Coordinates of C-alpha atoms in Angstrom, one line a residue:
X1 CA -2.9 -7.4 13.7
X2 CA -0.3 -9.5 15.8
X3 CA 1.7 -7.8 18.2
X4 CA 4.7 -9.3 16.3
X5 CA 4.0 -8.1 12.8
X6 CA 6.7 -6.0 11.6
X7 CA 4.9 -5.3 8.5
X8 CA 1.3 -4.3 7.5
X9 CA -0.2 -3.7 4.4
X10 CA -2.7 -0.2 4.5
X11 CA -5.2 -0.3 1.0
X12 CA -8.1 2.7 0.1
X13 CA -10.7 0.4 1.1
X14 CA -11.9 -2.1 3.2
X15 CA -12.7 -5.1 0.6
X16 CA -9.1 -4.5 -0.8
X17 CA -7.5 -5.0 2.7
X18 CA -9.7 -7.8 3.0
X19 CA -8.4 -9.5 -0.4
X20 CA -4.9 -8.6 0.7
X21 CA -5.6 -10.6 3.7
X22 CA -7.4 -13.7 2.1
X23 CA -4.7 -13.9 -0.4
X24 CA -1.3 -13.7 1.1
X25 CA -2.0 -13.9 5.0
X26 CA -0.6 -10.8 5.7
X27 CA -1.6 -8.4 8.2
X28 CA -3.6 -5.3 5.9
X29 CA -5.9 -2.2 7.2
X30 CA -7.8 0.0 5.3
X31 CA -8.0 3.6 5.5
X32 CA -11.0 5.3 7.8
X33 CA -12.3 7.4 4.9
X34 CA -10.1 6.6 1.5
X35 CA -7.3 7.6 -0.4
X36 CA -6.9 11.2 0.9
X37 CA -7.4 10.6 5.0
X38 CA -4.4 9.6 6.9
X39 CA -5.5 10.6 10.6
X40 CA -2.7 11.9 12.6
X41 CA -4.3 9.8 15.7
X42 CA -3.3 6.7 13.2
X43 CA 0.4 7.7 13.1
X44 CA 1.4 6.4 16.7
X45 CA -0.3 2.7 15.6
X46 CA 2.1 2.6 12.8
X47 CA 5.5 3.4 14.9
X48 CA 6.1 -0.4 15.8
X49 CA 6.2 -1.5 11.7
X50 CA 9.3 -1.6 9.9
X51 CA 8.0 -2.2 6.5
X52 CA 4.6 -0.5 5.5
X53 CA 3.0 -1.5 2.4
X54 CA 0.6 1.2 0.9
X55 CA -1.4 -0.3 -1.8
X56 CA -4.0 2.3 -3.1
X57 CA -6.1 2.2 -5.6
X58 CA -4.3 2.1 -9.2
X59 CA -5.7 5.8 -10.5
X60 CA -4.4 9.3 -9.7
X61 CA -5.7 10.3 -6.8
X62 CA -4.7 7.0 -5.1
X63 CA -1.2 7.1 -6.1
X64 CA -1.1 10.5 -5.3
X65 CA -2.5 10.0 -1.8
X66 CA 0.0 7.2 -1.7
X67 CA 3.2 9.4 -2.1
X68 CA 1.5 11.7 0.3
X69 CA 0.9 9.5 3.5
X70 CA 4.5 8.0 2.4
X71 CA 6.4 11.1 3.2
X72 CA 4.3 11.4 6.2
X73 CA 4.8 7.8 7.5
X74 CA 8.4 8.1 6.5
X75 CA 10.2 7.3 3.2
X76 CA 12.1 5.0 4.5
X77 CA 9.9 2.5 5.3
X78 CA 7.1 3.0 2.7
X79 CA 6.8 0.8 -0.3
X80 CA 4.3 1.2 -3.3
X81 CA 2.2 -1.1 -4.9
X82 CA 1.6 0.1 -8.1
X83 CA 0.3 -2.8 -10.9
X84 CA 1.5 -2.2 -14.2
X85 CA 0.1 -3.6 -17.7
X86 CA -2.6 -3.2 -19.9
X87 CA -4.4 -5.1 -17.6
X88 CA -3.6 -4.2 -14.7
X89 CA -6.2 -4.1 -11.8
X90 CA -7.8 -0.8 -10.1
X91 CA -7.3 -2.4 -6.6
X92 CA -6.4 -5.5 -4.3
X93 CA -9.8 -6.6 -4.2
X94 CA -10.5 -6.7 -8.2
X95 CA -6.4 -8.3 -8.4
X96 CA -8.1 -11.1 -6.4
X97 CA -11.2 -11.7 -7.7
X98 CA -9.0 -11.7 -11.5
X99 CA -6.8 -14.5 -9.9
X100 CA -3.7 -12.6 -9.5
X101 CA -0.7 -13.4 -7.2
X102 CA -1.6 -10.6 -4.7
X103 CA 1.5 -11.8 -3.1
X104 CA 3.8 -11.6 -5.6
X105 CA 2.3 -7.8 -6.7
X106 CA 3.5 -7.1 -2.6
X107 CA 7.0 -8.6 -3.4
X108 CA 7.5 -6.6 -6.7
X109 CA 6.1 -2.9 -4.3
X110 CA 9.3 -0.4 -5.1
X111 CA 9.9 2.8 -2.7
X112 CA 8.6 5.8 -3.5
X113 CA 10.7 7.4 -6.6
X114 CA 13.1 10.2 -6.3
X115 CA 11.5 13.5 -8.0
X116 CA 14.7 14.9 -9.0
X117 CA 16.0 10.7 -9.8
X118 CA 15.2 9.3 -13.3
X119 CA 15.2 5.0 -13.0
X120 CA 14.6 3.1 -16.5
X121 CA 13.4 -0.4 -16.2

């Protein structure tokens, strides 16, 4: 990661971080042991980003893990990648082997929703 990133991309697994990587050139990590481990000892590495990308896998327990390390990263900061469609891909790494724009999907990330907010789209 360069010392002058100010954002980073953090994915469930290390072929997704490697696709985020490949795709867009931006600086992405993946998680020691999936979608439910944040390690405190991680927390000082992320101080220095101002925008934090967490891109887990597309199922429950990723997105739920994904809210989770969001409020403990800070809310602020945290954006979601969540695909949506009928086709929409489990992960970053099957988004790039489908020939998706990876980059795009990063651009179109939303904060973490509001429990008590309703949005309609």
């Amino acid at each position: 990661i360069p010392h002058d990133a100010t954002e980073i991309v953090i994915t469930e697994g290390e072929y997704d971080a490697m696709a985020v990587y490949q795709a867009t050139g931006r600086p992405s990590v993946s998680l020691p042991n999936g979608c439910r481990s944040l390690p405190v000892e991680v927390l000082p590495m992320l101080e220095r980003f101002h925008r934090i990308y967490l891109w887990m896998d597309n199922d429950g327990p990723g997105q739920e893990g994904a809210e989770m390390f969001s409020k403990k990263i800070g809310l602020g900061r945290c954006l979601l990648v969540k695909p949506v469609g009928v086709n929409a891909p489990k992960d970053a790494n099957d988004a790039l082997r489908e020939g998706m724009d990876l980059a795009q999907m990063l651009d179109d990330a939303r904060a973490v929703p509001h429990e008590r907010i309703l949005t309609f789209e």
